[in-house]
Coordinates of C-alpha atoms in Angstrom, one line a residue:
X1 CA -4.7 13.1 -32.8
X2 CA -4.5 12.5 -29.0
X3 CA -1.3 11.0 -27.7
X4 CA -1.3 7.3 -26.9
X5 CA -2.4 6.7 -23.3
X6 CA -4.4 9.9 -23.0
X7 CA -7.4 9.1 -20.8
X8 CA -10.6 11.0 -20.2
X9 CA -11.5 10.7 -16.6
X10 CA -13.4 12.5 -13.9
X11 CA -11.3 13.8 -11.1
X12 CA -11.0 11.2 -8.3
X13 CA -13.0 11.7 -5.1
X14 CA -10.3 12.9 -2.7
X15 CA -11.0 13.5 1.0
X16 CA -10.8 17.2 1.8
X17 CA -8.0 16.7 4.3
X18 CA -5.9 15.0 1.6
X19 CA -6.3 17.8 -1.0
X20 CA -3.6 20.1 0.4
X21 CA 0.2 20.5 0.1
X22 CA 0.9 19.6 3.8
X23 CA -1.0 16.3 3.8
X24 CA 1.9 14.2 2.4
X25 CA 4.5 15.4 4.9
X26 CA 2.1 14.8 7.8
X27 CA 1.2 11.3 6.5
X28 CA 4.9 10.4 6.1
X29 CA 5.8 11.6 9.5
X30 CA 3.0 9.7 11.2
X31 CA 2.8 6.4 9.3
X32 CA 3.6 3.2 11.1
X33 CA 3.7 -0.1 9.1
X34 CA 1.5 -2.7 10.8
X35 CA 3.5 -5.9 11.5
X36 CA 4.2 -8.6 14.0
X37 CA 7.2 -10.9 14.6
X38 CA 5.9 -14.5 14.6
X39 CA 7.2 -17.3 16.9
X40 CA 8.6 -19.1 13.8
X41 CA 11.0 -16.2 13.0
X42 CA 8.9 -14.7 10.2
X43 CA 7.9 -11.0 10.2
X44 CA 4.2 -10.7 9.2
X45 CA 3.4 -7.4 7.5
X46 CA -0.1 -6.2 6.9
X47 CA 0.0 -4.6 3.4
X48 CA -2.9 -2.3 2.6
X49 CA -4.2 -1.5 -0.8
X50 CA -7.3 0.6 -0.3
X51 CA -9.6 -1.4 2.0
X52 CA -7.9 -4.7 1.0
X53 CA -5.3 -6.1 3.3
X54 CA -3.0 -9.1 2.6
X55 CA -0.1 -10.6 4.5
X56 CA 3.6 -10.2 3.5
X57 CA 5.8 -12.8 5.2
X58 CA 9.4 -11.7 5.4
X59 CA 12.4 -13.6 6.7
X60 CA 16.0 -14.7 6.0
X61 CA 16.6 -18.4 5.3
X62 CA 13.0 -19.2 6.3
X63 CA 11.8 -21.1 3.3
X64 CA 10.2 -24.0 5.2
X65 CA 8.2 -21.6 7.3
X66 CA 7.1 -19.6 4.2
X67 CA 5.9 -22.8 2.5
X68 CA 3.9 -23.7 5.6
X69 CA 2.0 -20.4 5.2
X70 CA 1.4 -21.2 1.5
X71 CA 0.1 -24.7 2.4
X72 CA -2.7 -23.1 4.5
X73 CA -4.3 -21.9 1.2
X74 CA -5.4 -25.5 0.4
X75 CA -4.7 -25.2 -3.3
X76 CA -5.1 -28.1 -5.7
X77 CA -1.6 -27.3 -7.0
X78 CA 0.8 -24.4 -7.2
X79 CA 1.5 -23.0 -10.7
X80 CA 5.1 -21.8 -10.5
X81 CA 6.3 -19.1 -12.9
X82 CA 10.0 -18.6 -13.5
X83 CA 12.4 -17.0 -15.8
X84 CA 15.5 -18.8 -17.1
X85 CA 17.7 -17.8 -14.2
X86 CA 15.2 -18.2 -11.3
X87 CA 14.4 -21.7 -12.7
X88 CA 18.1 -22.6 -12.4
X89 CA 18.9 -20.9 -9.1
X90 CA 15.7 -20.9 -7.1
X91 CA 13.6 -23.8 -8.4
X92 CA 15.7 -26.7 -6.9
X93 CA 15.4 -25.4 -3.3
X94 CA 11.8 -24.2 -3.7
X95 CA 10.5 -27.3 -5.4
X96 CA 12.3 -29.6 -2.9
X97 CA 10.5 -27.9 -0.1
X98 CA 7.1 -28.0 -1.8
X99 CA 7.6 -31.7 -2.3
X100 CA 8.7 -32.2 1.3
X101 CA 5.5 -30.5 2.5
X102 CA 3.3 -32.4 0.1
X103 CA 2.3 -29.6 -2.2
X104 CA 1.8 -30.6 -5.9
X105 CA 3.1 -28.1 -8.5
X106 CA 3.4 -27.3 -12.2
X107 CA 6.1 -25.0 -13.6
X108 CA 6.2 -22.6 -16.5
X109 CA 9.4 -20.8 -17.7
X110 CA 9.5 -17.4 -19.6
X111 CA 12.3 -15.4 -21.0
X112 CA 14.7 -13.3 -18.9
X113 CA 14.4 -9.7 -20.1
X114 CA 11.8 -7.0 -20.9
X115 CA 11.7 -8.3 -24.5
X116 CA 9.9 -11.4 -23.1
X117 CA 7.2 -9.4 -21.3
X118 CA 4.7 -9.6 -24.2
X119 CA 1.3 -10.8 -25.1
X120 CA 3.0 -13.8 -26.8
X121 CA 4.5 -14.9 -23.6
X122 CA 1.2 -14.3 -21.8
X123 CA -0.5 -16.6 -24.3
X124 CA 2.1 -19.3 -23.7
X125 CA 1.5 -19.1 -19.9
X126 CA -2.3 -19.3 -20.3
X127 CA -2.0 -22.3 -22.6
X128 CA 0.4 -24.1 -20.3
X129 CA -1.9 -23.5 -17.3
X130 CA -5.0 -24.7 -19.1
X131 CA -3.5 -27.7 -20.8
X132 CA -1.8 -28.7 -17.6
X133 CA -5.1 -28.9 -15.8
X134 CA -5.1 -25.7 -13.8
X135 CA -8.3 -24.8 -12.1
X136 CA -10.0 -22.1 -10.0
X137 CA -8.4 -23.7 -6.9
X138 CA -4.9 -23.4 -8.4
X139 CA -2.6 -20.8 -6.9
X140 CA -0.4 -18.8 -9.4
X141 CA 3.0 -18.2 -7.8
X142 CA 5.6 -16.1 -9.8
X143 CA 9.1 -16.7 -8.6
X144 CA 11.5 -14.0 -9.8
X145 CA 11.8 -10.3 -10.5
X146 CA 9.3 -7.7 -11.7
X147 CA 9.1 -9.1 -15.2
X148 CA 8.0 -12.5 -13.9
X149 CA 5.7 -11.0 -11.3
X150 CA 4.0 -8.7 -13.8
X151 CA 3.5 -11.3 -16.5
X152 CA 2.3 -14.2 -14.4
X153 CA 0.3 -11.8 -12.2
X154 CA -1.6 -10.6 -15.3
X155 CA -2.3 -14.3 -16.2
X156 CA -3.6 -14.8 -12.7
X157 CA -6.0 -11.8 -13.1
X158 CA -7.3 -13.1 -16.4
X159 CA -7.8 -16.8 -15.6
X160 CA -11.3 -17.6 -14.5
X161 CA -11.6 -13.8 -14.1
X162 CA -9.1 -14.0 -11.3
X163 CA -7.4 -16.8 -9.4
X164 CA -5.3 -16.6 -6.2
X165 CA -1.9 -15.0 -6.7
X166 CA 1.0 -15.6 -4.3
X167 CA 4.0 -13.5 -5.2
X168 CA 7.5 -14.9 -4.4
X169 CA 9.9 -12.2 -5.3
X170 CA 13.6 -13.2 -5.6
X171 CA 15.0 -9.8 -6.5
X172 CA 15.5 -6.9 -4.1
X173 CA 13.6 -4.5 -6.3
X174 CA 10.6 -6.7 -6.8
X175 CA 10.4 -7.6 -3.1
X176 CA 9.8 -4.0 -1.9
X177 CA 8.6 -2.1 -5.0
X178 CA 6.2 -4.4 -6.8
X179 CA 5.4 -8.0 -5.9
X180 CA 4.9 -7.3 -2.2
X181 CA 3.2 -3.9 -2.6
X182 CA 1.2 -3.6 -5.8
X183 CA -1.9 -4.9 -7.5
X184 CA -0.8 -3.6 -11.0
X185 CA -0.1 -6.5 -13.4
X186 CA 0.9 -5.8 -17.0
X187 CA 2.9 -6.5 -20.1
X188 CA 4.5 -4.3 -22.7
X189 CA 3.2 -3.7 -26.2
X190 CA 4.1 -1.6 -29.3
X191 CA 7.2 -0.3 -27.6
X192 CA 5.4 1.0 -24.6
X193 CA 6.0 -0.3 -21.1
X194 CA 3.2 -1.8 -19.0
X195 CA 0.6 -0.6 -21.4
X196 CA -1.7 -3.7 -21.3
X197 CA -2.8 -4.8 -17.8
X198 CA -5.2 -4.9 -14.9
X199 CA -5.4 -4.7 -11.2
X200 CA -5.2 -8.0 -9.2
X201 CA -4.3 -8.1 -5.5
X202 CA -2.1 -10.9 -4.2
X203 CA -3.5 -13.3 -1.7
X204 CA -0.2 -13.3 0.1
X205 CA 3.5 -12.6 -0.5
X206 CA 6.4 -14.7 0.5
X207 CA 9.8 -13.0 0.8
X208 CA 13.0 -14.9 1.8
X209 CA 15.9 -12.5 1.5
X210 CA 18.2 -15.6 1.1
X211 CA 17.1 -15.5 -2.5
X212 CA 19.0 -12.2 -2.9
X213 CA 22.3 -13.8 -2.1
X214 CA 23.0 -14.6 -5.8
X215 CA 22.3 -11.1 -7.0
X216 CA 25.1 -8.9 -8.2
X217 CA 25.6 -5.1 -8.4
X218 CA 23.1 -4.6 -11.2
X219 CA 20.1 -6.0 -9.3
X220 CA 21.1 -4.5 -6.0
X221 CA 21.4 -1.0 -7.5
X222 CA 18.0 -1.6 -9.2
X223 CA 16.4 -2.1 -5.8
X224 CA 18.3 0.7 -4.2
X225 CA 17.3 3.1 -7.0
X226 CA 13.6 2.9 -6.0
X227 CA 14.5 3.4 -2.4
X228 CA 16.6 6.5 -3.4
X229 CA 13.4 7.8 -5.0
X230 CA 11.5 7.2 -1.8
X231 CA 14.1 9.1 0.2
X232 CA 13.5 12.2 -2.1
X233 CA 9.7 11.8 -1.8
X234 CA 9.3 11.3 1.9
X235 CA 12.6 12.1 3.7
X236 CA 12.5 10.8 7.3
X237 CA 13.2 7.1 7.8
X238 CA 13.6 6.7 4.0
X239 CA 16.3 9.3 3.8
X240 CA 18.0 7.9 6.9
X241 CA 18.0 4.4 5.3
X242 CA 20.0 5.7 2.4
X243 CA 22.5 7.5 4.7
X244 CA 23.1 4.2 6.4
X245 CA 23.3 2.2 3.2
X246 CA 24.3 3.7 -0.1
X247 CA 26.1 6.7 1.3
X248 CA 28.6 4.6 3.4
X249 CA 28.3 1.1 2.0
X250 CA 27.5 1.5 -1.7
X251 CA 25.4 -1.4 -3.0
X252 CA 27.0 -4.1 -0.8
X253 CA 24.5 -4.7 2.0
X254 CA 24.4 -7.3 4.7
X255 CA 21.4 -9.7 5.2
X256 CA 20.4 -7.5 8.1
X257 CA 20.5 -4.4 6.0
X258 CA 18.4 -6.0 3.3
X259 CA 15.6 -7.1 5.7
X260 CA 15.4 -3.5 7.0
X261 CA 15.5 -2.0 3.5
X262 CA 12.8 -4.4 2.2
X263 CA 10.6 -3.5 5.2
X264 CA 11.1 0.2 4.8
X265 CA 10.3 0.0 1.0
X266 CA 7.1 -1.9 1.7
X267 CA 6.2 0.7 4.3
X268 CA 6.3 3.5 1.7
X269 CA 3.9 1.6 -0.6
X270 CA 1.6 0.7 2.3
X271 CA 1.4 4.4 3.3
X272 CA 0.1 5.7 0.0
X273 CA -1.7 2.7 -1.5
X274 CA -4.0 2.6 1.5
X275 CA -5.2 6.0 0.5
X276 CA -5.0 5.6 -3.3
X277 CA -5.2 1.9 -4.3
X278 CA -5.2 2.4 -8.0
X279 CA -2.5 5.1 -8.0
X280 CA -4.7 7.8 -9.5
X281 CA -3.8 10.8 -7.4
X282 CA -1.4 10.8 -4.4
X283 CA 0.2 7.5 -5.2
X284 CA 1.2 8.8 -8.6
X285 CA 4.1 10.2 -6.6
X286 CA 5.7 6.8 -6.9
X287 CA 6.2 7.7 -10.6
X288 CA 8.7 10.4 -9.6
X289 CA 11.8 10.0 -11.8
X290 CA 10.1 7.6 -14.1
X291 CA 9.2 10.0 -16.9
X292 CA 12.7 10.4 -18.3
X293 CA 13.9 7.2 -16.6
X294 CA 11.3 5.0 -18.4
X295 CA 11.9 6.8 -21.7
X296 CA 15.6 6.1 -21.5
X297 CA 15.0 2.5 -20.5
X298 CA 12.8 2.0 -23.6
X299 CA 15.1 3.8 -26.1
X300 CA 16.7 1.3 -28.5
X301 CA 20.3 0.5 -27.6
X302 CA 20.1 1.9 -24.1
X303 CA 20.8 -0.5 -21.3
X304 CA 20.3 0.1 -17.6
X305 CA 18.4 -1.5 -14.7
X306 CA 14.9 -0.1 -13.8
X307 CA 16.0 1.4 -10.5
X308 CA 19.1 3.0 -11.9
X309 CA 17.0 4.4 -14.7
X310 CA 14.6 6.0 -12.2
X311 CA 17.5 7.5 -10.2
X312 CA 18.9 9.0 -13.5
X313 CA 15.4 10.3 -14.3
X314 CA 15.4 12.1 -10.9
X315 CA 18.4 14.1 -12.2
X316 CA 16.3 15.3 -15.1
X317 CA 13.4 16.2 -12.7
X318 CA 15.6 18.2 -10.4
X319 CA 17.1 20.0 -13.4
X320 CA 13.6 21.0 -14.4
X321 CA 12.6 22.0 -10.9
X322 CA 15.5 24.4 -10.5
X323 CA 14.9 25.9 -13.9
X324 CA 11.3 26.5 -13.1
X325 CA 12.1 28.1 -9.7
X326 CA 10.5 25.2 -7.7
X327 CA 13.8 23.9 -6.2
X328 CA 16.7 26.0 -4.9
X329 CA 20.3 25.3 -6.0
X330 CA 21.1 24.2 -2.4
X331 CA 18.1 21.8 -2.3
X332 CA 18.9 20.5 -5.7
X333 CA 22.5 19.7 -4.5
X334 CA 21.1 17.7 -1.5
X335 CA 18.6 15.9 -3.8
X336 CA 21.2 15.0 -6.4
X337 CA 23.5 13.7 -3.7
X338 CA 21.1 10.8 -3.1
X339 CA 21.7 9.8 -6.8
X340 CA 25.5 10.2 -6.4
X341 CA 25.4 7.8 -3.4
X342 CA 23.8 5.2 -5.6
X343 CA 26.2 5.9 -8.5
X344 CA 23.8 4.6 -11.2
X345 CA 25.2 3.2 -14.5
X346 CA 23.7 3.2 -18.0
X347 CA 25.0 2.3 -21.4
X348 CA 24.0 4.9 -24.0
X349 CA 24.4 4.2 -27.8
X350 CA 26.7 6.6 -29.7
X351 CA 24.0 8.8 -31.4
X352 CA 21.8 11.7 -30.5
X353 CA 19.0 10.3 -28.4
X354 CA 17.1 13.5 -27.7
X355 CA 14.1 13.1 -30.1
X356 CA 13.7 9.4 -29.3
X357 CA 13.6 9.9 -25.6
X358 CA 11.3 12.9 -26.0
X359 CA 8.9 10.9 -28.0
X360 CA 8.6 8.4 -25.2
X361 CA 8.2 11.1 -22.6
X362 CA 5.3 12.6 -24.7
X363 CA 3.6 9.1 -24.7
X364 CA 4.2 8.7 -20.9
X365 CA 1.4 6.9 -19.0
X366 CA 0.8 10.0 -16.8
X367 CA -0.7 11.9 -19.7
X368 CA -4.4 12.5 -19.4
X369 CA -4.7 13.0 -15.7
X370 CA -4.7 16.8 -16.1
X371 CA -6.0 18.6 -19.2
X372 CA -3.7 18.7 -22.2
X373 CA -1.8 21.9 -22.6
X374 CA -0.2 22.4 -26.0
X375 CA 3.6 22.4 -26.0
X376 CA 3.8 21.0 -22.4
X377 CA 4.3 17.6 -20.7
X378 CA 3.2 16.6 -17.2
X379 CA 5.9 16.0 -14.6
X380 CA 6.1 15.1 -10.9
X381 CA 8.6 17.5 -9.4
X382 CA 10.4 17.8 -6.0
X383 CA 10.9 21.0 -4.0
X384 CA 13.4 19.5 -1.6
X385 CA 14.2 16.2 0.0
X386 CA 11.0 15.2 1.8
X387 CA 8.7 17.8 0.2
X388 CA 7.0 17.5 -3.2
X389 CA 5.8 20.2 -5.5
X390 CA 2.0 20.4 -5.2
X391 CA 0.2 22.1 -8.2
X392 CA -2.9 19.8 -7.9
X393 CA -4.2 16.6 -6.5
X394 CA -2.2 14.6 -9.1
X395 CA 1.1 16.3 -8.2
X396 CA 1.6 16.9 -11.9
X397 CA 3.1 20.1 -13.3
X398 CA 3.1 21.4 -16.8
X399 CA 6.6 21.6 -18.2
X400 CA 7.4 23.3 -21.5
X401 CA 8.6 20.8 -24.1
X402 CA 11.7 22.8 -24.8
X403 CA 12.7 22.6 -21.2
X404 CA 12.0 18.8 -21.2
X405 CA 14.4 18.5 -24.2
X406 CA 17.0 20.5 -22.4
X407 CA 16.7 18.2 -19.4
X408 CA 17.1 15.1 -21.6
X409 CA 20.2 16.6 -23.1
X410 CA 21.5 17.4 -19.7
X411 CA 20.9 13.9 -18.3
X412 CA 22.3 12.1 -21.3
X413 CA 25.4 14.3 -21.4
X414 CA 26.0 13.9 -17.6
X415 CA 25.7 10.1 -17.8
X416 CA 27.9 9.9 -20.8
X417 CA 30.6 11.7 -18.9
X418 CA 29.7 10.1 -15.6
X419 CA 30.6 13.3 -13.8
X420 CA 28.2 14.7 -11.1
X421 CA 27.5 18.4 -11.2
X422 CA 24.5 20.6 -11.4
X423 CA 25.7 22.5 -14.4
X424 CA 23.9 23.1 -17.7
X425 CA 24.7 20.7 -20.5
X426 CA 27.3 23.1 -22.0
X427 CA 29.0 23.6 -18.6
X428 CA 29.1 19.9 -17.5
X429 CA 32.6 18.9 -16.6
X430 CA 34.0 15.4 -16.1
X431 CA 35.1 14.9 -12.5
X432 CA 36.1 11.3 -13.0
X433 CA 36.6 9.0 -16.0
X434 CA 33.6 7.1 -17.3
X435 CA 33.5 3.6 -16.1
X436 CA 32.9 0.9 -18.8
X437 CA 30.1 -1.5 -18.1
X438 CA 31.2 -5.0 -17.7
X439 CA 27.9 -6.7 -17.4
X440 CA 24.5 -6.8 -19.1
X441 CA 22.3 -4.6 -16.9
X442 CA 19.1 -6.4 -18.1
X443 CA 20.3 -9.6 -16.6
X444 CA 20.0 -10.8 -13.0
X445 CA 23.8 -11.5 -12.9
X446 CA 23.7 -14.9 -11.1
X447 CA 27.4 -15.4 -11.0
X448 CA 28.7 -15.8 -14.6
X449 CA 25.7 -17.6 -16.0
X450 CA 24.6 -15.1 -18.6
X451 CA 25.5 -16.5 -22.1
X452 CA 27.8 -14.4 -24.2
X453 CA 25.0 -14.3 -26.8
X454 CA 22.9 -12.3 -24.5
X455 CA 25.6 -9.7 -23.9
X456 CA 25.2 -6.7 -26.2
X457 CA 27.9 -6.5 -28.8
X458 CA 28.6 -2.9 -27.8
X459 CA 29.5 -3.9 -24.2
X460 CA 32.8 -5.2 -23.1
X461 CA 32.7 -8.9 -22.6
X462 CA 32.8 -10.2 -19.0
X463 CA 30.9 -9.9 -15.8
X464 CA 31.5 -7.7 -12.8
X465 CA 33.9 -9.1 -10.3
X466 CA 31.5 -8.2 -7.5
X467 CA 29.1 -11.1 -8.2
X468 CA 27.4 -11.8 -4.9
X469 CA 26.5 -10.4 -1.6
X470 CA 28.1 -11.8 1.6
X471 CA 25.6 -12.2 4.3
X472 CA 27.2 -11.3 7.6
X473 CA 25.8 -12.7 10.8
X474 CA 25.7 -10.2 13.7
X475 CA 25.6 -11.1 17.3

């Protein structure tokens, strides 16, 4: 029986100049993100997905100006989508501004974590919209992180075969990695992530980095994890960004840092989605680190943020690359240093996870792009920072399943011990004591609002002392 997610597809039509190993580096070196600084203080970015272009408005403490842009859409009302935390922390300010500018709205609130990203929640959203009088002229506006954006975005793509979608990301990760730069909308099903979905391009995106000010360490590391991945993929300005941020400051960034980081992250997506809007060949590179990272995320009892999971997955990918002779030990050390700067955390249950994680790797959504090869799994692999391994137009390499298992054992063992080395599993040594998690990584950590009932019993009770970001004004 073919694995779940295996697709039969013709190879995509790729321009001849794109189908070579040097194209990516040349593109990364030459790309310039189209933008203009508006008189009202907003930065207007032109985000490209294929031939489609939509504006991303970016600013700090610019909510009135952002709502003025929203008002230009002439909607009959705004259908606001929240989770439990964004409703508490973002709705009062946002809805007050909507009221002030005379924009009618309706709200709908979903659950907080991945467990709420289901067809049941989707059904609730559709029912709320239709019974509340939503129409083709209504604008769907998710307000929150990736879970909110994906779920309400899918609803927008389904209603009337597609109504206007305005993303309003309030988490750092969502702002640069998904809501502002993606047309993929989806929910989870049968234990598999983002398995039911569609493509639906936003009409516009509104980003006020002031919404980040309530985020704690977990959500900041989630956003920085994807930027860490971009640094490995493209090098250049993306690598320089991490040297200026996580290497010297850790996760505590200023408001000025966050605007630059968001802008740089959107730039990475613009660069490749312009060429591959449905992420079927060159833009599959954004899945780097996700194969083992997603598998760990979805393993029962494991708790980490998405971005931290991706960074941890990068360690597994570099382990495989060196073992296959694709990456040198020196290049692997530089690659893994990016992950060390981030210092990702993960809670791993006290049992052997190898087979569970492997099962999810073997059902990964990248299967089916290249022909099946018995006893192998497809992986995107890195040669060195700023240069990806190029076996074909999909950047997917066959990796023997025994080596995948070995990489899983290595990553799990390394993260249990929280030491950073490039040794094999049996040689890994602890260089510092494991740090106990003092927060629920699936939460948004808005101060100490997370109810005790939502904190896994296996975790120490309490919330990290580093609860918020201080925005520093610079002259």
